[in-house]
Amino acid sequence: MTSGEADVSGGRRRLTSGPGTLLVWLYGVMVVGAVSRSAVQISTEFDRAPLAYSLSAVAGVVYGFITYSLVRGGETARKAALVCCVVELLGVLTVGTWTLVEPSAFPDATVWSDFGIGYLFIPVLLPLSAIYWLRKGARDGDAT
């Protein structure tokens, strides 16, 4: 194993070095943003836009799982994060398209509305970046 490839928790490949550190930080910010936004909206005005607020909560859970997987490290966590990033990207593309085609279905925005425009398009760029990085790490045999 090369330097930085294993962490102190028993030889697990690290996913939080190099670009992985930035991904963990960005996903962490998205967890806080999506979960706090949806918690406030669900607790104060859920009847106004239940679909939008529920989708924001789901986005927060997805972001949380990806963050956890990246921090955990190892091949199983890398595969789980990769699958979750693909699901996240499909969700962003589906909800983004849905909000453009039928805006009346969303009286209020979600994290993924209009492909994440309210979050500077980070919701569509982040899974693309993470998928690239996680696949590159698998091809190279090193996720660092």
mmCIF file of the C-alpha atoms, coordinates in Angstrom:
data_MODEL
# 
_entry.id   MODEL 
# 
loop_
_atom_site.group_PDB 
_atom_site.id 
_atom_site.type_symbol 
_atom_site.label_atom_id 
_atom_site.label_alt_id 
_atom_site.label_comp_id 
_atom_site.label_asym_id 
_atom_site.label_entity_id 
_atom_site.label_seq_id 
_atom_site.pdbx_PDB_ins_code 
_atom_site.Cartn_x 
_atom_site.Cartn_y 
_atom_site.Cartn_z 
_atom_site.occupancy 
_atom_site.B_iso_or_equiv 
_atom_site.pdbx_formal_charge 
_atom_site.auth_seq_id 
_atom_site.auth_comp_id 
_atom_site.auth_asym_id 
_atom_site.auth_atom_id 
_atom_site.pdbx_PDB_model_num 
ATOM 1   C CA . MET A 1 1   ? 0.000   0.000  0.000   1.00 0.00 ? 1   MET A CA 1 
ATOM 2   C CA . THR A 1 2   ? 1.193   3.461  -0.790  1.00 0.00 ? 2   THR A CA 1 
ATOM 3   C CA . SER A 1 3   ? 1.348   6.313  1.662   1.00 0.00 ? 3   SER A CA 1 
ATOM 4   C CA . GLY A 1 4   ? -2.130  7.722  2.266   1.00 0.00 ? 4   GLY A CA 1 
ATOM 5   C CA . GLU A 1 5   ? -3.863  4.659  0.875   1.00 0.00 ? 5   GLU A CA 1 
ATOM 6   C CA . ALA A 1 6   ? -4.680  3.077  4.223   1.00 0.00 ? 6   ALA A CA 1 
ATOM 7   C CA . ASP A 1 7   ? -5.965  4.821  7.280   1.00 0.00 ? 7   ASP A CA 1 
ATOM 8   C CA . VAL A 1 8   ? -5.534  3.938  10.920  1.00 0.00 ? 8   VAL A CA 1 
ATOM 9   C CA . SER A 1 9   ? -8.779  1.968  11.097  1.00 0.00 ? 9   SER A CA 1 
ATOM 10  C CA . GLY A 1 10  ? -7.428  -1.290 9.770   1.00 0.00 ? 10  GLY A CA 1 
ATOM 11  C CA . GLY A 1 11  ? -6.223  -0.851 6.209   1.00 0.00 ? 11  GLY A CA 1 
ATOM 12  C CA . ARG A 1 12  ? -9.315  0.770  4.731   1.00 0.00 ? 12  ARG A CA 1 
ATOM 13  C CA . ARG A 1 13  ? -8.625  2.886  1.668   1.00 0.00 ? 13  ARG A CA 1 
ATOM 14  C CA . ARG A 1 14  ? -9.145  6.540  2.468   1.00 0.00 ? 14  ARG A CA 1 
ATOM 15  C CA . LEU A 1 15  ? -11.726 8.462  0.492   1.00 0.00 ? 15  LEU A CA 1 
ATOM 16  C CA . THR A 1 16  ? -11.101 11.769 2.226   1.00 0.00 ? 16  THR A CA 1 
ATOM 17  C CA . SER A 1 17  ? -7.722  12.782 0.878   1.00 0.00 ? 17  SER A CA 1 
ATOM 18  C CA . GLY A 1 18  ? -7.091  15.026 -2.096  1.00 0.00 ? 18  GLY A CA 1 
ATOM 19  C CA . PRO A 1 19  ? -10.351 15.810 -3.911  1.00 0.00 ? 19  PRO A CA 1 
ATOM 20  C CA . GLY A 1 20  ? -12.191 13.617 -1.409  1.00 0.00 ? 20  GLY A CA 1 
ATOM 21  C CA . THR A 1 21  ? -11.625 16.247 1.282   1.00 0.00 ? 21  THR A CA 1 
ATOM 22  C CA . LEU A 1 22  ? -13.387 18.862 -0.837  1.00 0.00 ? 22  LEU A CA 1 
ATOM 23  C CA . LEU A 1 23  ? -16.228 16.434 -1.619  1.00 0.00 ? 23  LEU A CA 1 
ATOM 24  C CA . VAL A 1 24  ? -16.740 15.676 2.076   1.00 0.00 ? 24  VAL A CA 1 
ATOM 25  C CA . TRP A 1 25  ? -16.770 19.384 2.882   1.00 0.00 ? 25  TRP A CA 1 
ATOM 26  C CA . LEU A 1 26  ? -19.251 20.214 0.090   1.00 0.00 ? 26  LEU A CA 1 
ATOM 27  C CA . TYR A 1 27  ? -21.524 17.285 0.910   1.00 0.00 ? 27  TYR A CA 1 
ATOM 28  C CA . GLY A 1 28  ? -21.401 18.307 4.579   1.00 0.00 ? 28  GLY A CA 1 
ATOM 29  C CA . VAL A 1 29  ? -22.519 21.824 3.674   1.00 0.00 ? 29  VAL A CA 1 
ATOM 30  C CA . MET A 1 30  ? -25.319 20.395 1.533   1.00 0.00 ? 30  MET A CA 1 
ATOM 31  C CA . VAL A 1 31  ? -26.457 18.158 4.419   1.00 0.00 ? 31  VAL A CA 1 
ATOM 32  C CA . VAL A 1 32  ? -26.746 21.165 6.707   1.00 0.00 ? 32  VAL A CA 1 
ATOM 33  C CA . GLY A 1 33  ? -28.496 23.251 4.043   1.00 0.00 ? 33  GLY A CA 1 
ATOM 34  C CA . ALA A 1 34  ? -30.989 20.621 2.906   1.00 0.00 ? 34  ALA A CA 1 
ATOM 35  C CA . VAL A 1 35  ? -31.810 19.202 6.331   1.00 0.00 ? 35  VAL A CA 1 
ATOM 36  C CA . SER A 1 36  ? -32.195 22.567 8.054   1.00 0.00 ? 36  SER A CA 1 
ATOM 37  C CA . ARG A 1 37  ? -34.244 23.993 5.191   1.00 0.00 ? 37  ARG A CA 1 
ATOM 38  C CA . SER A 1 38  ? -36.578 21.011 5.044   1.00 0.00 ? 38  SER A CA 1 
ATOM 39  C CA . ALA A 1 39  ? -36.910 20.789 8.836   1.00 0.00 ? 39  ALA A CA 1 
ATOM 40  C CA . VAL A 1 40  ? -38.055 24.397 9.067   1.00 0.00 ? 40  VAL A CA 1 
ATOM 41  C CA . GLN A 1 41  ? -40.364 24.090 6.063   1.00 0.00 ? 41  GLN A CA 1 
ATOM 42  C CA . ILE A 1 42  ? -41.885 20.783 7.167   1.00 0.00 ? 42  ILE A CA 1 
ATOM 43  C CA . SER A 1 43  ? -42.462 22.010 10.711  1.00 0.00 ? 43  SER A CA 1 
ATOM 44  C CA . THR A 1 44  ? -43.926 25.405 9.768   1.00 0.00 ? 44  THR A CA 1 
ATOM 45  C CA . GLU A 1 45  ? -45.652 25.135 6.390   1.00 0.00 ? 45  GLU A CA 1 
ATOM 46  C CA . PHE A 1 46  ? -45.786 21.525 5.254   1.00 0.00 ? 46  PHE A CA 1 
ATOM 47  C CA . ASP A 1 47  ? -49.313 21.860 3.864   1.00 0.00 ? 47  ASP A CA 1 
ATOM 48  C CA . ARG A 1 48  ? -48.129 24.547 1.414   1.00 0.00 ? 48  ARG A CA 1 
ATOM 49  C CA . ALA A 1 49  ? -45.802 22.280 -0.599  1.00 0.00 ? 49  ALA A CA 1 
ATOM 50  C CA . PRO A 1 50  ? -45.492 18.787 0.897   1.00 0.00 ? 50  PRO A CA 1 
ATOM 51  C CA . LEU A 1 51  ? -43.815 17.269 -2.162  1.00 0.00 ? 51  LEU A CA 1 
ATOM 52  C CA . ALA A 1 52  ? -41.151 19.961 -2.393  1.00 0.00 ? 52  ALA A CA 1 
ATOM 53  C CA . TYR A 1 53  ? -40.354 19.893 1.315   1.00 0.00 ? 53  TYR A CA 1 
ATOM 54  C CA . SER A 1 54  ? -40.278 16.090 1.439   1.00 0.00 ? 54  SER A CA 1 
ATOM 55  C CA . LEU A 1 55  ? -37.921 15.979 -1.545  1.00 0.00 ? 55  LEU A CA 1 
ATOM 56  C CA . SER A 1 56  ? -35.603 18.458 0.188   1.00 0.00 ? 56  SER A CA 1 
ATOM 57  C CA . ALA A 1 57  ? -35.572 16.162 3.241   1.00 0.00 ? 57  ALA A CA 1 
ATOM 58  C CA . VAL A 1 58  ? -34.772 13.158 1.028   1.00 0.00 ? 58  VAL A CA 1 
ATOM 59  C CA . ALA A 1 59  ? -31.937 15.146 -0.565  1.00 0.00 ? 59  ALA A CA 1 
ATOM 60  C CA . GLY A 1 60  ? -30.551 15.873 2.908   1.00 0.00 ? 60  GLY A CA 1 
ATOM 61  C CA . VAL A 1 61  ? -30.615 12.178 3.815   1.00 0.00 ? 61  VAL A CA 1 
ATOM 62  C CA . VAL A 1 62  ? -28.882 11.249 0.545   1.00 0.00 ? 62  VAL A CA 1 
ATOM 63  C CA . TYR A 1 63  ? -26.210 13.897 1.145   1.00 0.00 ? 63  TYR A CA 1 
ATOM 64  C CA . GLY A 1 64  ? -25.742 12.602 4.685   1.00 0.00 ? 64  GLY A CA 1 
ATOM 65  C CA . PHE A 1 65  ? -25.273 9.014  3.540   1.00 0.00 ? 65  PHE A CA 1 
ATOM 66  C CA . ILE A 1 66  ? -22.741 10.036 0.899   1.00 0.00 ? 66  ILE A CA 1 
ATOM 67  C CA . THR A 1 67  ? -20.832 12.129 3.445   1.00 0.00 ? 67  THR A CA 1 
ATOM 68  C CA . TYR A 1 68  ? -20.784 9.218  5.884   1.00 0.00 ? 68  TYR A CA 1 
ATOM 69  C CA . SER A 1 69  ? -19.599 6.804  3.182   1.00 0.00 ? 69  SER A CA 1 
ATOM 70  C CA . LEU A 1 70  ? -16.772 9.092  2.109   1.00 0.00 ? 70  LEU A CA 1 
ATOM 71  C CA . VAL A 1 71  ? -15.612 9.585  5.696   1.00 0.00 ? 71  VAL A CA 1 
ATOM 72  C CA . ARG A 1 72  ? -15.897 5.863  6.481   1.00 0.00 ? 72  ARG A CA 1 
ATOM 73  C CA . GLY A 1 73  ? -13.662 4.851  3.603   1.00 0.00 ? 73  GLY A CA 1 
ATOM 74  C CA . GLY A 1 74  ? -12.982 1.434  2.177   1.00 0.00 ? 74  GLY A CA 1 
ATOM 75  C CA . GLU A 1 75  ? -14.097 -0.307 -0.979  1.00 0.00 ? 75  GLU A CA 1 
ATOM 76  C CA . THR A 1 76  ? -17.631 -1.061 0.237   1.00 0.00 ? 76  THR A CA 1 
ATOM 77  C CA . ALA A 1 77  ? -18.142 2.558  1.250   1.00 0.00 ? 77  ALA A CA 1 
ATOM 78  C CA . ARG A 1 78  ? -16.754 3.730  -2.101  1.00 0.00 ? 78  ARG A CA 1 
ATOM 79  C CA . LYS A 1 79  ? -19.229 1.511  -3.968  1.00 0.00 ? 79  LYS A CA 1 
ATOM 80  C CA . ALA A 1 80  ? -22.125 2.640  -1.736  1.00 0.00 ? 80  ALA A CA 1 
ATOM 81  C CA . ALA A 1 81  ? -21.183 6.292  -2.249  1.00 0.00 ? 81  ALA A CA 1 
ATOM 82  C CA . LEU A 1 82  ? -20.944 5.736  -6.004  1.00 0.00 ? 82  LEU A CA 1 
ATOM 83  C CA . VAL A 1 83  ? -24.416 4.152  -6.175  1.00 0.00 ? 83  VAL A CA 1 
ATOM 84  C CA . CYS A 1 84  ? -25.840 6.928  -3.993  1.00 0.00 ? 84  CYS A CA 1 
ATOM 85  C CA . CYS A 1 85  ? -24.235 9.614  -6.190  1.00 0.00 ? 85  CYS A CA 1 
ATOM 86  C CA . VAL A 1 86  ? -25.830 8.053  -9.283  1.00 0.00 ? 86  VAL A CA 1 
ATOM 87  C CA . VAL A 1 87  ? -29.213 7.996  -7.507  1.00 0.00 ? 87  VAL A CA 1 
ATOM 88  C CA . GLU A 1 88  ? -28.633 11.605 -6.438  1.00 0.00 ? 88  GLU A CA 1 
ATOM 89  C CA . LEU A 1 89  ? -27.834 12.655 -10.013 1.00 0.00 ? 89  LEU A CA 1 
ATOM 90  C CA . LEU A 1 90  ? -30.949 10.888 -11.320 1.00 0.00 ? 90  LEU A CA 1 
ATOM 91  C CA . GLY A 1 91  ? -32.999 12.656 -8.648  1.00 0.00 ? 91  GLY A CA 1 
ATOM 92  C CA . VAL A 1 92  ? -31.568 16.062 -9.540  1.00 0.00 ? 92  VAL A CA 1 
ATOM 93  C CA . LEU A 1 93  ? -32.184 15.494 -13.253 1.00 0.00 ? 93  LEU A CA 1 
ATOM 94  C CA . THR A 1 94  ? -35.708 14.185 -12.666 1.00 0.00 ? 94  THR A CA 1 
ATOM 95  C CA . VAL A 1 95  ? -36.785 16.886 -10.216 1.00 0.00 ? 95  VAL A CA 1 
ATOM 96  C CA . GLY A 1 96  ? -34.975 19.588 -12.204 1.00 0.00 ? 96  GLY A CA 1 
ATOM 97  C CA . THR A 1 97  ? -36.782 18.605 -15.386 1.00 0.00 ? 97  THR A CA 1 
ATOM 98  C CA . TRP A 1 98  ? -40.108 18.171 -13.551 1.00 0.00 ? 98  TRP A CA 1 
ATOM 99  C CA . THR A 1 99  ? -39.885 21.675 -12.055 1.00 0.00 ? 99  THR A CA 1 
ATOM 100 C CA . LEU A 1 100 ? -39.295 23.157 -15.507 1.00 0.00 ? 100 LEU A CA 1 
ATOM 101 C CA . VAL A 1 101 ? -41.990 21.131 -17.292 1.00 0.00 ? 101 VAL A CA 1 
ATOM 102 C CA . GLU A 1 102 ? -44.690 21.393 -14.605 1.00 0.00 ? 102 GLU A CA 1 
ATOM 103 C CA . PRO A 1 103 ? -43.842 24.236 -12.210 1.00 0.00 ? 103 PRO A CA 1 
ATOM 104 C CA . SER A 1 104 ? -47.343 24.129 -10.697 1.00 0.00 ? 104 SER A CA 1 
ATOM 105 C CA . ALA A 1 105 ? -46.420 20.810 -9.039  1.00 0.00 ? 105 ALA A CA 1 
ATOM 106 C CA . PHE A 1 106 ? -43.911 22.732 -6.916  1.00 0.00 ? 106 PHE A CA 1 
ATOM 107 C CA . PRO A 1 107 ? -45.428 25.807 -5.273  1.00 0.00 ? 107 PRO A CA 1 
ATOM 108 C CA . ASP A 1 108 ? -42.098 26.192 -3.471  1.00 0.00 ? 108 ASP A CA 1 
ATOM 109 C CA . ALA A 1 109 ? -38.589 25.177 -4.497  1.00 0.00 ? 109 ALA A CA 1 
ATOM 110 C CA . THR A 1 110 ? -36.718 22.042 -3.465  1.00 0.00 ? 110 THR A CA 1 
ATOM 111 C CA . VAL A 1 111 ? -32.963 21.643 -3.184  1.00 0.00 ? 111 VAL A CA 1 
ATOM 112 C CA . TRP A 1 112 ? -33.043 20.033 -6.632  1.00 0.00 ? 112 TRP A CA 1 
ATOM 113 C CA . SER A 1 113 ? -35.500 22.477 -8.304  1.00 0.00 ? 113 SER A CA 1 
ATOM 114 C CA . ASP A 1 114 ? -34.293 23.822 -11.641 1.00 0.00 ? 114 ASP A CA 1 
ATOM 115 C CA . PHE A 1 115 ? -31.216 21.589 -11.302 1.00 0.00 ? 115 PHE A CA 1 
ATOM 116 C CA . GLY A 1 116 ? -30.186 23.256 -8.051  1.00 0.00 ? 116 GLY A CA 1 
ATOM 117 C CA . ILE A 1 117 ? -30.232 26.879 -9.190  1.00 0.00 ? 117 ILE A CA 1 
ATOM 118 C CA . GLY A 1 118 ? -30.949 28.042 -5.624  1.00 0.00 ? 118 GLY A CA 1 
ATOM 119 C CA . TYR A 1 119 ? -27.733 26.329 -4.535  1.00 0.00 ? 119 TYR A CA 1 
ATOM 120 C CA . LEU A 1 120 ? -25.572 27.663 -7.421  1.00 0.00 ? 120 LEU A CA 1 
ATOM 121 C CA . PHE A 1 121 ? -26.076 24.401 -9.387  1.00 0.00 ? 121 PHE A CA 1 
ATOM 122 C CA . ILE A 1 122 ? -24.005 22.530 -6.803  1.00 0.00 ? 122 ILE A CA 1 
ATOM 123 C CA . PRO A 1 123 ? -26.692 19.778 -6.613  1.00 0.00 ? 123 PRO A CA 1 
ATOM 124 C CA . VAL A 1 124 ? -26.053 18.842 -10.260 1.00 0.00 ? 124 VAL A CA 1 
ATOM 125 C CA . LEU A 1 125 ? -22.289 19.458 -10.317 1.00 0.00 ? 125 LEU A CA 1 
ATOM 126 C CA . LEU A 1 126 ? -21.491 17.687 -7.044  1.00 0.00 ? 126 LEU A CA 1 
ATOM 127 C CA . PRO A 1 127 ? -22.657 14.174 -7.995  1.00 0.00 ? 127 PRO A CA 1 
ATOM 128 C CA . LEU A 1 128 ? -20.964 14.484 -11.401 1.00 0.00 ? 128 LEU A CA 1 
ATOM 129 C CA . SER A 1 129 ? -17.685 15.387 -9.691  1.00 0.00 ? 129 SER A CA 1 
ATOM 130 C CA . ALA A 1 130 ? -18.078 12.679 -7.055  1.00 0.00 ? 130 ALA A CA 1 
ATOM 131 C CA . ILE A 1 131 ? -18.919 9.988  -9.619  1.00 0.00 ? 131 ILE A CA 1 
ATOM 132 C CA . TYR A 1 132 ? -15.856 10.932 -11.657 1.00 0.00 ? 132 TYR A CA 1 
ATOM 133 C CA . TRP A 1 133 ? -13.597 10.922 -8.604  1.00 0.00 ? 133 TRP A CA 1 
ATOM 134 C CA . LEU A 1 134 ? -14.959 7.678  -7.152  1.00 0.00 ? 134 LEU A CA 1 
ATOM 135 C CA . ARG A 1 135 ? -14.722 5.870  -10.526 1.00 0.00 ? 135 ARG A CA 1 
ATOM 136 C CA . LYS A 1 136 ? -11.229 7.223  -11.145 1.00 0.00 ? 136 LYS A CA 1 
ATOM 137 C CA . GLY A 1 137 ? -10.166 5.925  -7.738  1.00 0.00 ? 137 GLY A CA 1 
ATOM 138 C CA . ALA A 1 138 ? -11.547 2.486  -8.565  1.00 0.00 ? 138 ALA A CA 1 
ATOM 139 C CA . ARG A 1 139 ? -9.791  2.400  -11.970 1.00 0.00 ? 139 ARG A CA 1 
ATOM 140 C CA . ASP A 1 140 ? -6.507  3.548  -10.484 1.00 0.00 ? 140 ASP A CA 1 
ATOM 141 C CA . GLY A 1 141 ? -6.847  1.091  -7.621  1.00 0.00 ? 141 GLY A CA 1 
ATOM 142 C CA . ASP A 1 142 ? -6.418  4.033  -5.282  1.00 0.00 ? 142 ASP A CA 1 
ATOM 143 C CA . ALA A 1 143 ? -9.113  6.414  -4.072  1.00 0.00 ? 143 ALA A CA 1 
ATOM 144 C CA . THR A 1 144 ? -6.682  8.960  -2.696  1.00 0.00 ? 144 THR A CA 1 
# 
